[in-house]
Coordinates of C-alpha atoms in Angstrom, one line a residue:
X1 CA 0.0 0.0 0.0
X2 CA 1.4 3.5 -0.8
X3 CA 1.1 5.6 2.3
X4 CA 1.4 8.9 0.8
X5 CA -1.8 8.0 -1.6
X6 CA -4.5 10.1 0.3
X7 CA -1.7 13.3 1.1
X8 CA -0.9 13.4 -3.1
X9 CA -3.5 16.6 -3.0
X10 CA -1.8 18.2 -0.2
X11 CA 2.2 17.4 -1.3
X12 CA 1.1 19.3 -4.7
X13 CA -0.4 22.1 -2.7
X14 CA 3.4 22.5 -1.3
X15 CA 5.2 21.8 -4.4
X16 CA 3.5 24.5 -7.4
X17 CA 1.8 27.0 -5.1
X18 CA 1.7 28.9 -1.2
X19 CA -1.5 27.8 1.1
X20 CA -2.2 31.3 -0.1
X21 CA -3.0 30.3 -3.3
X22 CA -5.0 27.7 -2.7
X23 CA -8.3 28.8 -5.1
X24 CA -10.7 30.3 -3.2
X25 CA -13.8 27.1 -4.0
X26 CA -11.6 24.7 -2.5
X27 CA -11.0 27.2 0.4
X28 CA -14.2 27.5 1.4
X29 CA -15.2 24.0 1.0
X30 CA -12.3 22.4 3.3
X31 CA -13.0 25.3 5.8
X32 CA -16.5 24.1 6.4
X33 CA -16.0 20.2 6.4
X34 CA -14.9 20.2 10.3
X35 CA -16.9 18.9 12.6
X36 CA -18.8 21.0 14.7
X37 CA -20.8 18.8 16.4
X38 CA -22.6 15.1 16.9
X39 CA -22.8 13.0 12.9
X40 CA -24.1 10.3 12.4
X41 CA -22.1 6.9 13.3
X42 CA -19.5 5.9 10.0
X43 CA -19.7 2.8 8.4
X44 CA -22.8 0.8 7.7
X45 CA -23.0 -2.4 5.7
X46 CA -21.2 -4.2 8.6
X47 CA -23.1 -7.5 10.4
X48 CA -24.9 -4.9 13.4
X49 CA -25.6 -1.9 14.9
X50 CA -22.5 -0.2 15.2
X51 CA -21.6 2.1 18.6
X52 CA -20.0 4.8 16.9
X53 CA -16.5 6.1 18.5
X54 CA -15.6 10.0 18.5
X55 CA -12.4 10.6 17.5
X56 CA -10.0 13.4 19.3
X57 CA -7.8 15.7 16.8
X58 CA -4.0 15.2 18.1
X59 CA -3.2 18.3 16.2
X60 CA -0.6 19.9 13.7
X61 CA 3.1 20.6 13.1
X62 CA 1.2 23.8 11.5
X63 CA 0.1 22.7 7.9
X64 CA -3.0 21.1 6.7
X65 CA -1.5 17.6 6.6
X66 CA -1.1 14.7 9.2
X67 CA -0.7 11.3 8.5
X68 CA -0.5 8.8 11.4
X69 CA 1.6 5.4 11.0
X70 CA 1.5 3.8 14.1
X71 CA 0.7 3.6 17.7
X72 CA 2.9 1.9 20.5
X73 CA 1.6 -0.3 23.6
X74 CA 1.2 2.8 26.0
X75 CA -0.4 5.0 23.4
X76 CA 2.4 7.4 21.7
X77 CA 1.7 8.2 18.2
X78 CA 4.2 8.7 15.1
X79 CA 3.5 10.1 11.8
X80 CA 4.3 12.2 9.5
X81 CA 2.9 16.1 9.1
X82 CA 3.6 19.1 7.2
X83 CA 5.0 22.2 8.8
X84 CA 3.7 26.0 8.5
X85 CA 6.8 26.0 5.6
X86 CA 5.0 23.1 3.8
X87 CA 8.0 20.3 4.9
X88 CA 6.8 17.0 5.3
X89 CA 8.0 16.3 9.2
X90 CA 8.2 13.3 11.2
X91 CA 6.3 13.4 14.7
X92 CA 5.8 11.7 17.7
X93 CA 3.2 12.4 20.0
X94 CA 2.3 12.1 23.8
X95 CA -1.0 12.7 25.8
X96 CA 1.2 14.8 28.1
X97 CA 2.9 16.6 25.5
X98 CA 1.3 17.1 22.5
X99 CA 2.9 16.5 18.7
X100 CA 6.4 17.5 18.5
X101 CA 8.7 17.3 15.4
X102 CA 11.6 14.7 16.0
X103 CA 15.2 15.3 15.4
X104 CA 17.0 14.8 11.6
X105 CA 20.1 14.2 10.4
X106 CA 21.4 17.5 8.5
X107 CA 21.7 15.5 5.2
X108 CA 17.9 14.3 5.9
X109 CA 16.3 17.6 6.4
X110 CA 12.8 17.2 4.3
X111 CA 11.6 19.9 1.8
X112 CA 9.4 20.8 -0.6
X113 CA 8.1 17.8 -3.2
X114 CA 6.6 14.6 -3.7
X115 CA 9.9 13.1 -2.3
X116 CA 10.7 14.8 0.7
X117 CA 8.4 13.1 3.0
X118 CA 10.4 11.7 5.8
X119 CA 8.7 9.4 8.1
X120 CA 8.8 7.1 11.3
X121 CA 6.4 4.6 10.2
X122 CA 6.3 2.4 13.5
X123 CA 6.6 2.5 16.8
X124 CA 7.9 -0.6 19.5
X125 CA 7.3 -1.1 23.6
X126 CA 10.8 -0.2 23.8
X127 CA 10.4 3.5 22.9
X128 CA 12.2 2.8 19.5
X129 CA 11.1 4.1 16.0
X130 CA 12.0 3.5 12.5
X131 CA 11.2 4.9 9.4
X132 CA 12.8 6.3 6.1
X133 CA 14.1 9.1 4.4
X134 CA 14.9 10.8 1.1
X135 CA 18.5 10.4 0.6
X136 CA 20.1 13.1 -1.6
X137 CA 23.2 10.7 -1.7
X138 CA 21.1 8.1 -3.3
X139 CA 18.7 9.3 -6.2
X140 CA 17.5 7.7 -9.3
X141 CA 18.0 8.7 -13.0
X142 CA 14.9 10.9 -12.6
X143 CA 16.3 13.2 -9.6
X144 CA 14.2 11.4 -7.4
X145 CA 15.8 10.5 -4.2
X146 CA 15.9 6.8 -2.5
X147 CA 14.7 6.4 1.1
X148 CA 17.2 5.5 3.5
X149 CA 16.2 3.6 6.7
X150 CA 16.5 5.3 10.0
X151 CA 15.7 4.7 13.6
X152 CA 15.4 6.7 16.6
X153 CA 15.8 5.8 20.3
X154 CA 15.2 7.2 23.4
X155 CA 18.0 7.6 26.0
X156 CA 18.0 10.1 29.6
X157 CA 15.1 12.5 27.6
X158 CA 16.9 12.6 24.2
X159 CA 16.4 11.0 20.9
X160 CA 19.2 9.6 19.0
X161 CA 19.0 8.9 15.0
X162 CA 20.3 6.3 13.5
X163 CA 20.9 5.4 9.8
X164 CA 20.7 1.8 8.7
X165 CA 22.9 0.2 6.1
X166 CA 21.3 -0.1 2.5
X167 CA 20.9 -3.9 2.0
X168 CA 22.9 -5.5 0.0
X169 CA 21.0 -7.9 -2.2
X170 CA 23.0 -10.5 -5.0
X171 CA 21.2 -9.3 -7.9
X172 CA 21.3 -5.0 -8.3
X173 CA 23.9 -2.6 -7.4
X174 CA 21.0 -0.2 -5.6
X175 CA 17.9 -1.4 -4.5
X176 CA 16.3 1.8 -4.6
X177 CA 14.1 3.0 -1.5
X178 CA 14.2 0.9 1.4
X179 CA 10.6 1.5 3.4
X180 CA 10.2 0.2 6.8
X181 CA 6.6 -1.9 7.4
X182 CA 7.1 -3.5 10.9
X183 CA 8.9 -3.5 14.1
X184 CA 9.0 -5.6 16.9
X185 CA 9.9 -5.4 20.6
X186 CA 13.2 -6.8 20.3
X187 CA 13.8 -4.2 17.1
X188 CA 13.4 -6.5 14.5
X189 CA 12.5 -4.6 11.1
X190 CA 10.6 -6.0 8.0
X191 CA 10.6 -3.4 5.2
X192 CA 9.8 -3.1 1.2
X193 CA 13.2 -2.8 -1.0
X194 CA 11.6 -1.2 -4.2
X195 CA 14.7 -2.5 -7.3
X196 CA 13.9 -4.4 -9.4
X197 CA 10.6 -5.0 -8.2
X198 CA 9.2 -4.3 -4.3
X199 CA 10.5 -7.5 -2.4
X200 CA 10.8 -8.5 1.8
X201 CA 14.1 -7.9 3.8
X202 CA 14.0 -8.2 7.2
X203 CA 16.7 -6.8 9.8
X204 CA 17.8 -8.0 13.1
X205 CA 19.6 -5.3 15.5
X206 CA 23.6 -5.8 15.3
X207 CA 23.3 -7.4 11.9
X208 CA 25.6 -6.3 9.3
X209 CA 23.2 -6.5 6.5
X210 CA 19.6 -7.1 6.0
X211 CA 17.9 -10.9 5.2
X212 CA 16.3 -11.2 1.8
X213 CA 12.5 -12.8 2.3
X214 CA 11.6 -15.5 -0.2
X215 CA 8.6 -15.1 -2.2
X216 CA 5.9 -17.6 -4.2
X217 CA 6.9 -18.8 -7.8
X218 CA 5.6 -16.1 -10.2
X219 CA 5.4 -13.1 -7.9
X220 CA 5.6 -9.7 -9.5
X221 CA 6.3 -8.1 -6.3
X222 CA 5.8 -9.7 -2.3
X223 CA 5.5 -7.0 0.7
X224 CA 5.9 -8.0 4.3
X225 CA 3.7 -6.0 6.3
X226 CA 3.3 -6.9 9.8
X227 CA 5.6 -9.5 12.6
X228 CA 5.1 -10.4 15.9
X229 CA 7.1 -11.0 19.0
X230 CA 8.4 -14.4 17.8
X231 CA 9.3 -13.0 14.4
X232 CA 6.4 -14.6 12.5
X233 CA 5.8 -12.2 9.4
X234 CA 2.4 -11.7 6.9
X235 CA 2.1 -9.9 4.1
X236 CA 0.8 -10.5 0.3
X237 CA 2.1 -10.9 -3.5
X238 CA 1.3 -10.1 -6.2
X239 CA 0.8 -12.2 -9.3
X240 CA -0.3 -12.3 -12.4
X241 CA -2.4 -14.9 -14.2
X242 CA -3.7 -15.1 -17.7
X243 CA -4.3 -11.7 -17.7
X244 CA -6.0 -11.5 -14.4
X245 CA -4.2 -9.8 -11.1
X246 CA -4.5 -12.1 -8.2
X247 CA -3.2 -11.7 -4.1
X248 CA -2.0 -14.1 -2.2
X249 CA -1.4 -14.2 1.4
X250 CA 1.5 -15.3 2.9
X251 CA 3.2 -15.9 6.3
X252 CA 7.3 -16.4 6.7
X253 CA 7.9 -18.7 10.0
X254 CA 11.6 -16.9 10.7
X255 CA 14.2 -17.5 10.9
X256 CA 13.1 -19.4 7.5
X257 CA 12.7 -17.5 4.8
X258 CA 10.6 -19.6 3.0
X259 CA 6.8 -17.7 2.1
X260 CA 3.9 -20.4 3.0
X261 CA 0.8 -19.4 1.5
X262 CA -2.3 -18.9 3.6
X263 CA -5.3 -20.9 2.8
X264 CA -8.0 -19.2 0.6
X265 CA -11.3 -18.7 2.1
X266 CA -14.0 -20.2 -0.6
X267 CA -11.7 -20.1 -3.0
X268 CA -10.6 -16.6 -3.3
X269 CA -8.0 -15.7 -5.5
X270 CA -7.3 -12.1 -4.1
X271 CA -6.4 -11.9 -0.9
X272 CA -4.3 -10.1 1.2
X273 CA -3.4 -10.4 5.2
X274 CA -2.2 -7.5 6.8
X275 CA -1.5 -7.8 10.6
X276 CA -0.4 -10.6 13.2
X277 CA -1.0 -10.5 17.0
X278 CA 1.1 -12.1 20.1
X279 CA -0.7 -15.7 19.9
X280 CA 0.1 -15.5 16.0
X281 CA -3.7 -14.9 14.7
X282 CA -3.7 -13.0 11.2
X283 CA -6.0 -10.6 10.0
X284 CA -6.4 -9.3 6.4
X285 CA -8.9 -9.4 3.4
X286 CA -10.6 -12.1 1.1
X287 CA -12.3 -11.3 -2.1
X288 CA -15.3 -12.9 -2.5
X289 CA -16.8 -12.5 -6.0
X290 CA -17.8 -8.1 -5.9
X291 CA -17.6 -8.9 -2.0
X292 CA -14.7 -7.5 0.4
X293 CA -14.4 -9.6 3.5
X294 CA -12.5 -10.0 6.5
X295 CA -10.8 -13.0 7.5
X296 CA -8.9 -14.4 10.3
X297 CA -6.3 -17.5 9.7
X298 CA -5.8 -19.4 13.4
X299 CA -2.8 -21.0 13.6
X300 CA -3.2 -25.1 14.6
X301 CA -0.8 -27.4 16.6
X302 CA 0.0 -28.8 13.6
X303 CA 1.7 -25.5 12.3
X304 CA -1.3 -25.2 9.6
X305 CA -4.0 -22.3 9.4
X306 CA -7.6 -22.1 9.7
X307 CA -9.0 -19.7 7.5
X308 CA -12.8 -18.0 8.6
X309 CA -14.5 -15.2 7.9
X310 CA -15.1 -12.1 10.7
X311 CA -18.8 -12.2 10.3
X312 CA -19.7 -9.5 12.4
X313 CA -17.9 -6.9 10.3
X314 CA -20.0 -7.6 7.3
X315 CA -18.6 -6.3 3.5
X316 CA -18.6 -3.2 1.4
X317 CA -16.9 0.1 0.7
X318 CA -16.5 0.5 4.6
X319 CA -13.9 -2.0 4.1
X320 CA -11.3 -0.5 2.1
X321 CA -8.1 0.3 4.3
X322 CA -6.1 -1.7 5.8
X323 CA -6.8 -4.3 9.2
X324 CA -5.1 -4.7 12.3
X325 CA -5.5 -7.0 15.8
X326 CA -4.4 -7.0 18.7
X327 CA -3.2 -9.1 21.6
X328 CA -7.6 -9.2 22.7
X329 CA -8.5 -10.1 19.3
X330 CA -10.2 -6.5 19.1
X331 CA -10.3 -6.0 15.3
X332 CA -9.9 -3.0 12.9
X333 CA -11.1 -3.4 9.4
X334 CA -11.3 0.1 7.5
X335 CA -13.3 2.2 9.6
X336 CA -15.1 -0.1 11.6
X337 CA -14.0 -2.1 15.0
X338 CA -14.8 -5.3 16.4
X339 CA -14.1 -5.6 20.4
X340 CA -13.0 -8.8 22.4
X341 CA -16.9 -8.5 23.6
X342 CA -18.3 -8.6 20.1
X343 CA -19.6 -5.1 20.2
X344 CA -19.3 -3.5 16.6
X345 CA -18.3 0.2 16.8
X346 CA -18.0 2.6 13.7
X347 CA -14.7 5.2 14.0
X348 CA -16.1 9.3 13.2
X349 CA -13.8 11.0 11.3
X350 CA -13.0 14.3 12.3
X351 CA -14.7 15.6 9.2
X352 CA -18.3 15.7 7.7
X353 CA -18.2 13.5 4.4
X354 CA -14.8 12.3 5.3
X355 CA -13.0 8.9 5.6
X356 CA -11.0 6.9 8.0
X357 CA -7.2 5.6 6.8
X358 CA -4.7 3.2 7.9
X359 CA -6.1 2.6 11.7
X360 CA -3.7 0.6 13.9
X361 CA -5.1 -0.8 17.6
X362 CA -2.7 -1.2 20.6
X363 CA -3.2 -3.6 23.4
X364 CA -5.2 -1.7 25.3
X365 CA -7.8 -0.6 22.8
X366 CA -6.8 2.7 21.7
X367 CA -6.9 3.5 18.1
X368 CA -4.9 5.5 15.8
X369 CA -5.2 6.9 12.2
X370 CA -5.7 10.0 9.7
X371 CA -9.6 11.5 8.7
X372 CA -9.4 12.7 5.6
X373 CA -11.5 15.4 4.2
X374 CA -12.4 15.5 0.4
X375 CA -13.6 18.5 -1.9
X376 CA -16.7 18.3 -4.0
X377 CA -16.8 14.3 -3.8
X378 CA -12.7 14.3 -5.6
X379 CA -10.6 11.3 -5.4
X380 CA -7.8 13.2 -3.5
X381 CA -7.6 14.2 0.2
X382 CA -7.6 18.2 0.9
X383 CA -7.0 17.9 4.6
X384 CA -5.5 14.8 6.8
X385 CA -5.5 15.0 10.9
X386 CA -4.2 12.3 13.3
X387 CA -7.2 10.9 14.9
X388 CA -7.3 8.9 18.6
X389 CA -9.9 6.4 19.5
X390 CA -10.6 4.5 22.6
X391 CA -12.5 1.7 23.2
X392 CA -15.0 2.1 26.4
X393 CA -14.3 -1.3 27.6
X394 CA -9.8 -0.9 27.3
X395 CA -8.4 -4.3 25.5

């Protein structure tokens, strides 16, 4: 999934013209989509009555744009956001302290364009980050620049960077941008290397280069997306069949790198899973004729999976995002949320007419991700704010 798909609107903003130039009918129209008061609940189309959840605005590096990545166990918040200048910035954020900017490198300083969005993507228990950044050491034959992998820790109050090696992989002299999925408590990283085609590395603290993932026969391109404490990875590939794009779903038992494909549920030949909790349950999406499901895989003694569908969050267009789960079995599926009690809640965005992106769930039920607010029914986001959720009930 490209995470900079739903800010596209608000990097161009920065890139050809000032906020001040912003025409004056898109003006207008963003300035009125905020919330002002109770909406009714998001969603609908799931398998009940949804509760629906207000979200709280975790506010600005002063621009119009926040995108939220990930949330760690006790409930800090990293992202990405533009500055009053128009810089794309990352962020961390605290209850007790608000969003601040974190510390750069000199030679990783964002600015404007499409490609200087620096990000921490994740976030561990251990009060560690990672993420990437634009390299102007490392660009392609278009001037764009390759991201770099970073990671920041926290020591006595103060954050220090860090910059990853570039993996070294037998086949390509540069494997271009190098995008940071997953991290785990014991600061293991799975990430996307993007030459010659997007493919899995994974990187173990103290390593001297990354670990190339395997993928299935015929892949045009595999992503890892999610890993859990024991170092179990999911993600999906890509393939192509006939003419026809199909998904499969795949988990990597570590330290093998060896992809095992997940079983299809009725069949489905597109399919994706995108999260793993503690006991090693996976989350993600089946395609089911027009239908988009949810599905969970259960691992058995036996080392196979169980495939079933997640009734209770029903199909449709309230689907489309991405899925998460956590240690409870609470369950994020676009903008909808399914708690360890069975009570279905629907996530307001911040914004009238607006949507819900990339939501992540900690272990104590509190839920992080961007509204979005859209002009005149456009494809492209106009605003984005970091948005925090809670379930009533914690876990």
């Amino acid at each position: 999934m490209n995470r900079l798909f739903p800010t596209l609107a608000l990097v161009a903003c920065a890139f050809l013209m000032s906020c001040d130039e912003v025409p004056t009918d898109v003006a207008e129209e963003t300035a009125a989509v905020f919330k002002k008061g109770g909406n009714k609940p998001p969603g609908g189309g799931g398998g009940g009555e949804a509760t629906s959840l207000t979200g709280t605005d975790i506010g600005t590096l002063g621009g119009d744009m926040v995108q939220v990545e990930g949330i760690s166990p006790e409930g800090w918040i990293v992202g990405y956001a533009d500055t009053e200048a128009g810089l794309g910035w990352p962020f961390l954020w605290r209850d007790e302290g608000g969003m601040e900017p974190l510390p750069l490198p000199e030679r990783f300083t964002p600015f404007r364009g499409i490609e200087g969005y620096t990000s921490p993507v994740l976030i561990n228990g251990q009060q560690m980050m990672a993420g990437s950044a634009p390299d102007p050491l490392r660009h392609d034959d278009n001037g764009f620049f390759s991201q770099t992998p970073l990671t920041w820790t926290l020591a006595n109050g103060n954050w220090t960077v860090q910059e990853l090696p570039v993996p070294v992989l037998p086949d390509v002299s540069d494997p271009g941008s190098v995008i940071p999925r997953a991290m785990n408590d014991a600061g293991m990283i799975v990430a996307d290397v993007r030459e010659p085609h997007t493919r899995p590395v994974t990187w173990n603290p103290g390593a001297e280069n990354w670990s190339l993932l395997g993928e299935p026969a015929g892949a045009l391109w595999t992503r890892a997306v999610d890993l859990n404490a024991s170092g179990i990875t999911v993600g999906y590939s890509r393939l192509y069949d006939w003419g026809v794009f199909l998904f499969d779903a795949i988990v990597w038992k570590l330290p093998s790198p060896d992809p095992i494909l997940l079983p299809r549920y009725l069949g489905s030949e597109n399919q994706q899973a995108h999260a793993i909790n503690k006991a090693g349950e996976i989350i993600g999406f089946a395609h089911t004729g027009k239908k988009r499901v949810v599905v969970r895989w259960t691992p058995q003694p036996n080392g196979s999976y169980v495939v079933e569908r997640v009734e209770a969050l029903g199909d449709g267009f309230h689907l489309m995002g991405s899925t998460d789960i956590n240690k409870c079995n609470s369950t994020v599926a676009g903008d909808m949320v399914l708690a360890q009690d069975g009570t279905l809640y629907g996530l307001e965005s911040l914004f009238r007419r607006g949507e819900i992106w990339d939501v992540r769930i900690n272990d104590s039920g509190w839920l992080a991700g961007t509204s979005t607010a859209r002009v005149n029914g456009s494809g492209a986001a106009t605003e984005t704010r970091g948005t925090l959720w809670q379930l009533p009930d914690g876990c």
